[in-house]
PDB file of C-alpha atoms in Angstrom:
ATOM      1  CA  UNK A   1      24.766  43.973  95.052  1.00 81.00           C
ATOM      2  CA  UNK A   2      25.711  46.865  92.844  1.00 88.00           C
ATOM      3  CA  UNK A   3      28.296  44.297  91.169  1.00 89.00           C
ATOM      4  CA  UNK A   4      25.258  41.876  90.602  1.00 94.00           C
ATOM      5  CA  UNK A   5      23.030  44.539  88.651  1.00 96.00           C
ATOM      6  CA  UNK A   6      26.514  45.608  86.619  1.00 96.00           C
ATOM      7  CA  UNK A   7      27.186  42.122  85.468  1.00 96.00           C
ATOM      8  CA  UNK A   8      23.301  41.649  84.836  1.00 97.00           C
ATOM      9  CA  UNK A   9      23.948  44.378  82.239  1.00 97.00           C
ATOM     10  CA  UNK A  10      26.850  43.296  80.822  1.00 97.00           C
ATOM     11  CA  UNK A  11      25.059  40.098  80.632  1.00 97.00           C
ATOM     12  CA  UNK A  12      21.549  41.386  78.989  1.00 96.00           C
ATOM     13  CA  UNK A  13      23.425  43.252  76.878  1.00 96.00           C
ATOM     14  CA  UNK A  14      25.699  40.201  75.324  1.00 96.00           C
ATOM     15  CA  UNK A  15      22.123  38.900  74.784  1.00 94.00           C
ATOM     16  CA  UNK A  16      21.273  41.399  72.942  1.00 92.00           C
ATOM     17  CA  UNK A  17      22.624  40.342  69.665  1.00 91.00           C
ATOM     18  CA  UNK A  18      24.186  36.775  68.717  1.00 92.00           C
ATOM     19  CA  UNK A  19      27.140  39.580  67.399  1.00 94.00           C
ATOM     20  CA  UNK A  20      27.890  40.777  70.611  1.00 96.00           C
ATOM     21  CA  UNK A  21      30.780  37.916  72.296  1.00 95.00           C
ATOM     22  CA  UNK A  22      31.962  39.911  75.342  1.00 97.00           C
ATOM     23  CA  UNK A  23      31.417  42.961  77.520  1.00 97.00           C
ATOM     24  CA  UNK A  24      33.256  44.239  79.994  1.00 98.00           C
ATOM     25  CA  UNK A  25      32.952  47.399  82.291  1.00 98.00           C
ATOM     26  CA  UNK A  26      36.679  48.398  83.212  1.00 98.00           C
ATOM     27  CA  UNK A  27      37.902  51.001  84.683  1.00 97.00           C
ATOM     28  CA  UNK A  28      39.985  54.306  82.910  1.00 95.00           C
ATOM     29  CA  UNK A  29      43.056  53.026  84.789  1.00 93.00           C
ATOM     30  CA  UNK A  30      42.796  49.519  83.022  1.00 95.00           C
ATOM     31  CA  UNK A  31      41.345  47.475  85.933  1.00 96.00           C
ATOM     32  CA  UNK A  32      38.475  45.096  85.244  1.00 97.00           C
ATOM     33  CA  UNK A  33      35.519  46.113  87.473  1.00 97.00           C
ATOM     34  CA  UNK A  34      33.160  43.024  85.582  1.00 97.00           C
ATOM     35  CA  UNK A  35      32.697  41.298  82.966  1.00 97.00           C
ATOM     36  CA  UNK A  36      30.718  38.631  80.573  1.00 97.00           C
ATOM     37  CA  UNK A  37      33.421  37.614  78.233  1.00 96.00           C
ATOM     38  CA  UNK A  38      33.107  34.843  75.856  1.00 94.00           C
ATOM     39  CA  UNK A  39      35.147  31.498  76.362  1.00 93.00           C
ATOM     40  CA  UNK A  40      39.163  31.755  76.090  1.00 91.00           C
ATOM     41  CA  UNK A  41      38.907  35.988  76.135  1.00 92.00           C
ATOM     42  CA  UNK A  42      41.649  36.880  78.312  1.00 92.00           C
ATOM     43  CA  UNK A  43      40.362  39.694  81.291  1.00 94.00           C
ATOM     44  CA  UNK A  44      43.298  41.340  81.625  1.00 94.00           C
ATOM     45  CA  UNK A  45      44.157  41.486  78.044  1.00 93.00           C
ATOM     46  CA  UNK A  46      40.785  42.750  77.606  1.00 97.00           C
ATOM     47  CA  UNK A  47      41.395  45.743  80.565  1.00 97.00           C
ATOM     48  CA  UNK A  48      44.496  46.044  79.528  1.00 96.00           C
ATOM     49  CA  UNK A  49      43.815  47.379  75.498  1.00 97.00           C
ATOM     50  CA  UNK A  50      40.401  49.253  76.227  1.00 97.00           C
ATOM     51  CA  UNK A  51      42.886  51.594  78.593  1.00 96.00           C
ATOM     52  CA  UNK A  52      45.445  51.641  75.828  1.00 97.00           C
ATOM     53  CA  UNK A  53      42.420  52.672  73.652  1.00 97.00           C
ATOM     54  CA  UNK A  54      40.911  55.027  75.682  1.00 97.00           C
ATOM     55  CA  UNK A  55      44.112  56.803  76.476  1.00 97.00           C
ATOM     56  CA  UNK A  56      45.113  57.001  72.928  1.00 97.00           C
ATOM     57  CA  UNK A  57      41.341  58.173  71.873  1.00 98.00           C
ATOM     58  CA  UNK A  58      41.369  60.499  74.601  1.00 97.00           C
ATOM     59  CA  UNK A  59      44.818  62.349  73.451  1.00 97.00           C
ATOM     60  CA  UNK A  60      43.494  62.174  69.503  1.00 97.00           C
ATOM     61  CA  UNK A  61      40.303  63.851  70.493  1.00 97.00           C
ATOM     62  CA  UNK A  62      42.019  66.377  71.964  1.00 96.00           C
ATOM     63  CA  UNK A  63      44.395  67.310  69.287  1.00 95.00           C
ATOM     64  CA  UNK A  64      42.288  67.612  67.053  1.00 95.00           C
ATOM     65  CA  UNK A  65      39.845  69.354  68.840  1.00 95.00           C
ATOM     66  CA  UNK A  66      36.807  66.939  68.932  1.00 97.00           C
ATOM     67  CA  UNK A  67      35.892  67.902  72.443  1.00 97.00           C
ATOM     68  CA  UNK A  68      35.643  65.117  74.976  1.00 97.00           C
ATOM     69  CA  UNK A  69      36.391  61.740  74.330  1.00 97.00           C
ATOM     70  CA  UNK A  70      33.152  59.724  74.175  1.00 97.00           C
ATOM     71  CA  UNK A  71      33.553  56.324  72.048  1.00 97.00           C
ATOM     72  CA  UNK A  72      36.339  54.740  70.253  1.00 98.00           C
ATOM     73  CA  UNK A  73      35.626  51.785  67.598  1.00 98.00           C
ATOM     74  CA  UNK A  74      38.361  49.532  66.231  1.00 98.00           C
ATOM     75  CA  UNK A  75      37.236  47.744  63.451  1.00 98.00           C
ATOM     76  CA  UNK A  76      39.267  44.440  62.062  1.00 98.00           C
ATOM     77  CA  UNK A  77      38.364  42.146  59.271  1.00 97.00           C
ATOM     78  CA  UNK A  78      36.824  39.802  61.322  1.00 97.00           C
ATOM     79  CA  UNK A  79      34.870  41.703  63.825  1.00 98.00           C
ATOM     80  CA  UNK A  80      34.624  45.232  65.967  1.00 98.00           C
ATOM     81  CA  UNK A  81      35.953  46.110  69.810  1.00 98.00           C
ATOM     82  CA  UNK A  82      34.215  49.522  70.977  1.00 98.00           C
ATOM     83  CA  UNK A  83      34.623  50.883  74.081  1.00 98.00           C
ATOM     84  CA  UNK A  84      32.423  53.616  75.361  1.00 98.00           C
ATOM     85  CA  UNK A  85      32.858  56.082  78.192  1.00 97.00           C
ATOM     86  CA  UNK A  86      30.561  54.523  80.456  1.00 97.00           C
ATOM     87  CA  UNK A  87      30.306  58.009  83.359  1.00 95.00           C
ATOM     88  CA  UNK A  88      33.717  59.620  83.989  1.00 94.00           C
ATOM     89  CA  UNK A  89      35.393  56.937  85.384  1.00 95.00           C
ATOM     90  CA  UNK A  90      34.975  53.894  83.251  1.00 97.00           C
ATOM     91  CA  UNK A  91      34.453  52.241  80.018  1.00 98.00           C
ATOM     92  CA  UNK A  92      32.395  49.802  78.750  1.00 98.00           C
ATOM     93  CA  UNK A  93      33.928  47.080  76.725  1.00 98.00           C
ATOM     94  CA  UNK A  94      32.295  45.275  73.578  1.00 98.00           C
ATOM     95  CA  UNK A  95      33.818  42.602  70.965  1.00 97.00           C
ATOM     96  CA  UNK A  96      31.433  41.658  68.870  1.00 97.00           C
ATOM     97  CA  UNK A  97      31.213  39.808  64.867  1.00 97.00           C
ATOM     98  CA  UNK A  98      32.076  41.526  61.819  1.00 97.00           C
ATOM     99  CA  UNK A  99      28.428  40.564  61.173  1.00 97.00           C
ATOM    100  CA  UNK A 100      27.065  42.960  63.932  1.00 96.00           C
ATOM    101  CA  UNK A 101      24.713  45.659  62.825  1.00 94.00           C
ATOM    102  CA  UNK A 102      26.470  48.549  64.126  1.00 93.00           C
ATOM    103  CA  UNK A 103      23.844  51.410  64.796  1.00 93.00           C
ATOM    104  CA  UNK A 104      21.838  48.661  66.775  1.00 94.00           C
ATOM    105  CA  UNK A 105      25.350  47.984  68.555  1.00 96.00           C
ATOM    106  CA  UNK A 106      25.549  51.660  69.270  1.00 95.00           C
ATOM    107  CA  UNK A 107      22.330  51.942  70.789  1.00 95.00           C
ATOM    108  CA  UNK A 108      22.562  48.905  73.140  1.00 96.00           C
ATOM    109  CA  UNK A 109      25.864  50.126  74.306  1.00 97.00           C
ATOM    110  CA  UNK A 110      24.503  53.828  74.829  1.00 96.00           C
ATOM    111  CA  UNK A 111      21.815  51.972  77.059  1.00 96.00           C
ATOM    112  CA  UNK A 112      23.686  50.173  78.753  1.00 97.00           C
ATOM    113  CA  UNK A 113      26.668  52.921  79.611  1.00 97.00           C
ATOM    114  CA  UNK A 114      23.926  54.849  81.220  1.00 97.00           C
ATOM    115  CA  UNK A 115      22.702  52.361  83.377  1.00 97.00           C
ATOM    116  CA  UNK A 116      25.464  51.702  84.713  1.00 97.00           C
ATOM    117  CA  UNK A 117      26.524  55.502  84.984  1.00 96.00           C
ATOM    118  CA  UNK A 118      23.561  55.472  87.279  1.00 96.00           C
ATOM    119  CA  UNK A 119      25.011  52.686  89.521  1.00 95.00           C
ATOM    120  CA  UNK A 120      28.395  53.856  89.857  1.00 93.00           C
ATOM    121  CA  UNK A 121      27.293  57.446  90.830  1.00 89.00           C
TER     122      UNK A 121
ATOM    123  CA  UNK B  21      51.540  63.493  39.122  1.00 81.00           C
ATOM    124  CA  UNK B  22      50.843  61.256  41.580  1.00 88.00           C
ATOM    125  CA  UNK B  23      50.688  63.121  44.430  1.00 89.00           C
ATOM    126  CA  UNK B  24      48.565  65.555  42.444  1.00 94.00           C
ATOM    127  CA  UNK B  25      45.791  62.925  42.300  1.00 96.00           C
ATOM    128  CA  UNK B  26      46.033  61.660  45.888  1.00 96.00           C
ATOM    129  CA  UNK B  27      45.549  65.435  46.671  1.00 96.00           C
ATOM    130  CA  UNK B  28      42.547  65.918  44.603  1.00 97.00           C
ATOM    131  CA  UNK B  29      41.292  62.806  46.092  1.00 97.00           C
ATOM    132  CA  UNK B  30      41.442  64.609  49.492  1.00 97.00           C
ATOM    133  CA  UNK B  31      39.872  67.133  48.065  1.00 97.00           C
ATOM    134  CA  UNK B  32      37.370  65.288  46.767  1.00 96.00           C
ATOM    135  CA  UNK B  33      36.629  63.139  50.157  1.00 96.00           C
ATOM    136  CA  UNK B  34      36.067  66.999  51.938  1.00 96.00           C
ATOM    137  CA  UNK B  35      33.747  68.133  49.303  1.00 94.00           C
ATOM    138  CA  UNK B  36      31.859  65.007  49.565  1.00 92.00           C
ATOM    139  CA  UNK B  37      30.007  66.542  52.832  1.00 91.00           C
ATOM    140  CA  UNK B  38      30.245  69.817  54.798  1.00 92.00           C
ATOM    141  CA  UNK B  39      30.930  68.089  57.760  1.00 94.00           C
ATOM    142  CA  UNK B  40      34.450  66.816  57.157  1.00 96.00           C
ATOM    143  CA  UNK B  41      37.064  69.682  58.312  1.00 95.00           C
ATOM    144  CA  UNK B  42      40.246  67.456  57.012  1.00 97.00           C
ATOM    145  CA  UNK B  43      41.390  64.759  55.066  1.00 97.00           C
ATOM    146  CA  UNK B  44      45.147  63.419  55.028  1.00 98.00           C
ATOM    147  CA  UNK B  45      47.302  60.743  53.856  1.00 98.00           C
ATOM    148  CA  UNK B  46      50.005  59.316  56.444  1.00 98.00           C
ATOM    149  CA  UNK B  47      52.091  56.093  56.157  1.00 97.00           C
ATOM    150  CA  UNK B  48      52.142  53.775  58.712  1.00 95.00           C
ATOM    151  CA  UNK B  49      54.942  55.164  60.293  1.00 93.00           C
ATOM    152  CA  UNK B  50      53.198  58.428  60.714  1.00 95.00           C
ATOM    153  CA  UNK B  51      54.751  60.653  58.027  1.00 96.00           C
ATOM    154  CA  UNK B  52      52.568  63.132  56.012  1.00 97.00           C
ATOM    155  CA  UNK B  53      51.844  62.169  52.400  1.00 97.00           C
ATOM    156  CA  UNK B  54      49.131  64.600  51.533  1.00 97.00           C
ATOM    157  CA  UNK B  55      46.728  66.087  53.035  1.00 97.00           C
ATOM    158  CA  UNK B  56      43.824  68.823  52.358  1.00 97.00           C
ATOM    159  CA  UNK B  57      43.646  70.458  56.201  1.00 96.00           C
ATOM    160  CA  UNK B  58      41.124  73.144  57.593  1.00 94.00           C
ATOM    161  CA  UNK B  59      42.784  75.947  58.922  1.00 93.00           C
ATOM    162  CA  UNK B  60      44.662  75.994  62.109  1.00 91.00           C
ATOM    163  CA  UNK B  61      45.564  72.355  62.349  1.00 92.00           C
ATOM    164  CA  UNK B  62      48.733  71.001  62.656  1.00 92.00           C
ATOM    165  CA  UNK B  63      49.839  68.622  60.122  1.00 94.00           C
ATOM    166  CA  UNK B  64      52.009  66.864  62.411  1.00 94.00           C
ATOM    167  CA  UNK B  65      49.561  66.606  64.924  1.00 93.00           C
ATOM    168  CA  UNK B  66      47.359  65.066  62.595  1.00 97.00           C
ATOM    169  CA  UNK B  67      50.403  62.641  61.237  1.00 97.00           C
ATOM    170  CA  UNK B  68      51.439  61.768  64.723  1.00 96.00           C
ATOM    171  CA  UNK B  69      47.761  60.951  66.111  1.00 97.00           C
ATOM    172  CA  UNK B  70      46.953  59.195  62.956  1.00 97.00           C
ATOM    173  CA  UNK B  71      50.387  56.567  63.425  1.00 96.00           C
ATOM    174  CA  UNK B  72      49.560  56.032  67.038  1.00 97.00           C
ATOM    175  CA  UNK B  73      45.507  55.317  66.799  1.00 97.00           C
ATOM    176  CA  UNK B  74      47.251  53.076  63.926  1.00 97.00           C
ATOM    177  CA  UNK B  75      49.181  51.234  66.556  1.00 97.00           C
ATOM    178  CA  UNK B  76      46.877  50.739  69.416  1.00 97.00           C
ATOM    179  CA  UNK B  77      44.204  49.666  66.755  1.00 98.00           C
ATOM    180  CA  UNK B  78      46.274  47.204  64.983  1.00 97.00           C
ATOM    181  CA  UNK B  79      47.475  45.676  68.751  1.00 97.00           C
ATOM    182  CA  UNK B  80      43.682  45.832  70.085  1.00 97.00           C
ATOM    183  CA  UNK B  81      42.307  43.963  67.052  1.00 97.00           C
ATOM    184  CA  UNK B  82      45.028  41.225  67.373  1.00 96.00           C
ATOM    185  CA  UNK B  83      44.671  41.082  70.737  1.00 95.00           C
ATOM    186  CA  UNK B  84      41.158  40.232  70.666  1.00 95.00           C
ATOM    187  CA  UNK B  85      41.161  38.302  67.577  1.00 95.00           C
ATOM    188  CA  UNK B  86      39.055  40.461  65.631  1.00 97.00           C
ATOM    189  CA  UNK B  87      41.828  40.344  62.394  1.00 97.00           C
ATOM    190  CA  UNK B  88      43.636  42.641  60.115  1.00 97.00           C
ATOM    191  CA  UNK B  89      43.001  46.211  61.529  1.00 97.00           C
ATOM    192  CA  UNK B  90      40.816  48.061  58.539  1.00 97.00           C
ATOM    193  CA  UNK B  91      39.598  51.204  60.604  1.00 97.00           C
ATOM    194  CA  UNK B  92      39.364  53.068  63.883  1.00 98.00           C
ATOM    195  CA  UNK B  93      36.751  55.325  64.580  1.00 98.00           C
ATOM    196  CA  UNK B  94      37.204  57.922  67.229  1.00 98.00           C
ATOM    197  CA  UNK B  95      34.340  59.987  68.506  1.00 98.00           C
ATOM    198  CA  UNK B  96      34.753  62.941  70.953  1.00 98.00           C
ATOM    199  CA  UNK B  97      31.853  65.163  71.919  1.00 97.00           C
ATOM    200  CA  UNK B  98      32.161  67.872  69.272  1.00 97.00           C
ATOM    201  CA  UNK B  99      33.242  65.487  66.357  1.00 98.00           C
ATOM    202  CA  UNK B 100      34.920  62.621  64.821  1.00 98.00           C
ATOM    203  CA  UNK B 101      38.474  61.128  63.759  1.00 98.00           C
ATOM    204  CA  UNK B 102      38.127  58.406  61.198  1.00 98.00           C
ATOM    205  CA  UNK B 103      41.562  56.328  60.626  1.00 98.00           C
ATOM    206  CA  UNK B 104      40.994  53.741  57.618  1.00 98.00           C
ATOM    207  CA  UNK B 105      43.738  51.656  55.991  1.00 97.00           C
ATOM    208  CA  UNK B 106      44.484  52.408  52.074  1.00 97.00           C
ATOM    209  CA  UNK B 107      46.529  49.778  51.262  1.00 95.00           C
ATOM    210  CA  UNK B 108      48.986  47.881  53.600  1.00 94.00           C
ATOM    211  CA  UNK B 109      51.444  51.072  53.948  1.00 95.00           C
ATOM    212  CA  UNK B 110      49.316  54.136  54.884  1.00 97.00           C
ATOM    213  CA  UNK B 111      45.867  55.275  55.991  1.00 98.00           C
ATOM    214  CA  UNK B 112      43.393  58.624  55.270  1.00 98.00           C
ATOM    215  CA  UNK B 113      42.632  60.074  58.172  1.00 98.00           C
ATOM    216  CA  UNK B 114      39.692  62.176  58.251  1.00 98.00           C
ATOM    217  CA  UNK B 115      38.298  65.000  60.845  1.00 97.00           C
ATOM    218  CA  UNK B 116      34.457  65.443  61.203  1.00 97.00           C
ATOM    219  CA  UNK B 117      31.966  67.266  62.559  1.00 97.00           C
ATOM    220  CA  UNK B 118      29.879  65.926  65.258  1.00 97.00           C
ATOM    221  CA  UNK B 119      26.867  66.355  62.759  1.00 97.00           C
ATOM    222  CA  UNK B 120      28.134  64.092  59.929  1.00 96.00           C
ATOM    223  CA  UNK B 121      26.332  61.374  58.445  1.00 94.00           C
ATOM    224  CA  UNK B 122      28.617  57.995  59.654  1.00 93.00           C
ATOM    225  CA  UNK B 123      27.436  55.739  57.081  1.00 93.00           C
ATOM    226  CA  UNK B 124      27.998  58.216  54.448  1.00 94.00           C
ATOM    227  CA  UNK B 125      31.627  59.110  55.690  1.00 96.00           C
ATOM    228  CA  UNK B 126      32.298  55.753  56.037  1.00 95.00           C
ATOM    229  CA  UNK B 127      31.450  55.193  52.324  1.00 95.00           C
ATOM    230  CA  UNK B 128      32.807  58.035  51.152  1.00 96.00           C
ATOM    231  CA  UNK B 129      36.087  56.933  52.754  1.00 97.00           C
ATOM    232  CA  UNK B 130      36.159  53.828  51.654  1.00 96.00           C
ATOM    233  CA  UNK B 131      36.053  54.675  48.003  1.00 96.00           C
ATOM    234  CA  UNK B 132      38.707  57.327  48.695  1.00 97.00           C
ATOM    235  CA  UNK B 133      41.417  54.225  50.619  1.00 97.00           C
ATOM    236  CA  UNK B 134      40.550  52.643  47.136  1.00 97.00           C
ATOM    237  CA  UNK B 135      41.623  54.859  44.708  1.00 97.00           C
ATOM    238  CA  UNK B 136      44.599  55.777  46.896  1.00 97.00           C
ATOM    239  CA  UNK B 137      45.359  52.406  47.250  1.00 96.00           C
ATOM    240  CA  UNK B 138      45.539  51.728  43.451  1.00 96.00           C
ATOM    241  CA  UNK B 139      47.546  54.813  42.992  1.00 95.00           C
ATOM    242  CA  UNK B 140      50.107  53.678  45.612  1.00 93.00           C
ATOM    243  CA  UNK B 141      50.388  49.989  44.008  1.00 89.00           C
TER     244      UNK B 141
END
């Protein structure tokens, strides 16, 4: 039930914007909890980096003193991954198109993360 | 000579708004070339954190097919870390408040990893 309304999230959020290709909710130890990913995405590749990026964005905020970590964007030449602390103990997941309007990105994210802060409370 | 102009570059990039704190120059294996810090941080801190968000970016944007790594953008509560490439061998890392404009930081930077990356050629 509570699984059903997270990947109806994931999934409305994917919708979104044609920019968006996958989201996934996984949690700060790097296991998937869901996910909508787009065809040939690897899940546990997927799990696997957004821990490696949280733990790394986590440490970086820290030394150098930007308070806690909230949101980490890694942007390549041919499209964005940004994973967002999504309540204490997980992150939200998106890859999206180097043609994705960011701030609208953002805010769909930010919408979603507390949703499904809600849920996991 | 040239190090003077990377410097004033730095310089530069932190006058361009009140809200960066630090600029700096690392190479990709994390060793200071410049840098134009706010007092009280470390400038291997900065070096170190700037080599492994490097890292983890450059594996997360292969990993999910999103290309050559150009940038990772770290945001913590009270502020922001900005890691962009300037040229294949080094990035500027910047430190900003939480109030900073991130479109004009992100252009600002950009111009910056451009003139540095002429320099370096």
């Amino acid at each position: 039930m509570r699984n059903d309304k997270i990947e109806k999230i994931l999934s409305e959020l994917n919708l979104s914007s044609s920019d968006i290709d996958s989201s996934a909710l996984v949690s700060i130890d790097g296991l998937m909890m869901s996910s909508v990913l787009e065809q040939g995405v690897d899940e546990d590749h997927v799990a696997a980096m957004s821990a490696a990026v949280l733990s790394i964005g986590e440490r970086t905020a820290m030394e150098l003193s930007r308070g806690e970590l909230e949101q980490v964007l890694v942007k390549g030449k041919e499209g964005y991954i940004l994973v967002t602390h999504a309540g204490p103990d997980a992150v939200i997941t998106v890859v999206a198109k180097s043609s994705a309007k960011l701030g609208l990105v953002f805010l769909d994210v930010k919408r979603a993360a507390k949703q499904i802060e809600e849920l996991l409370k």
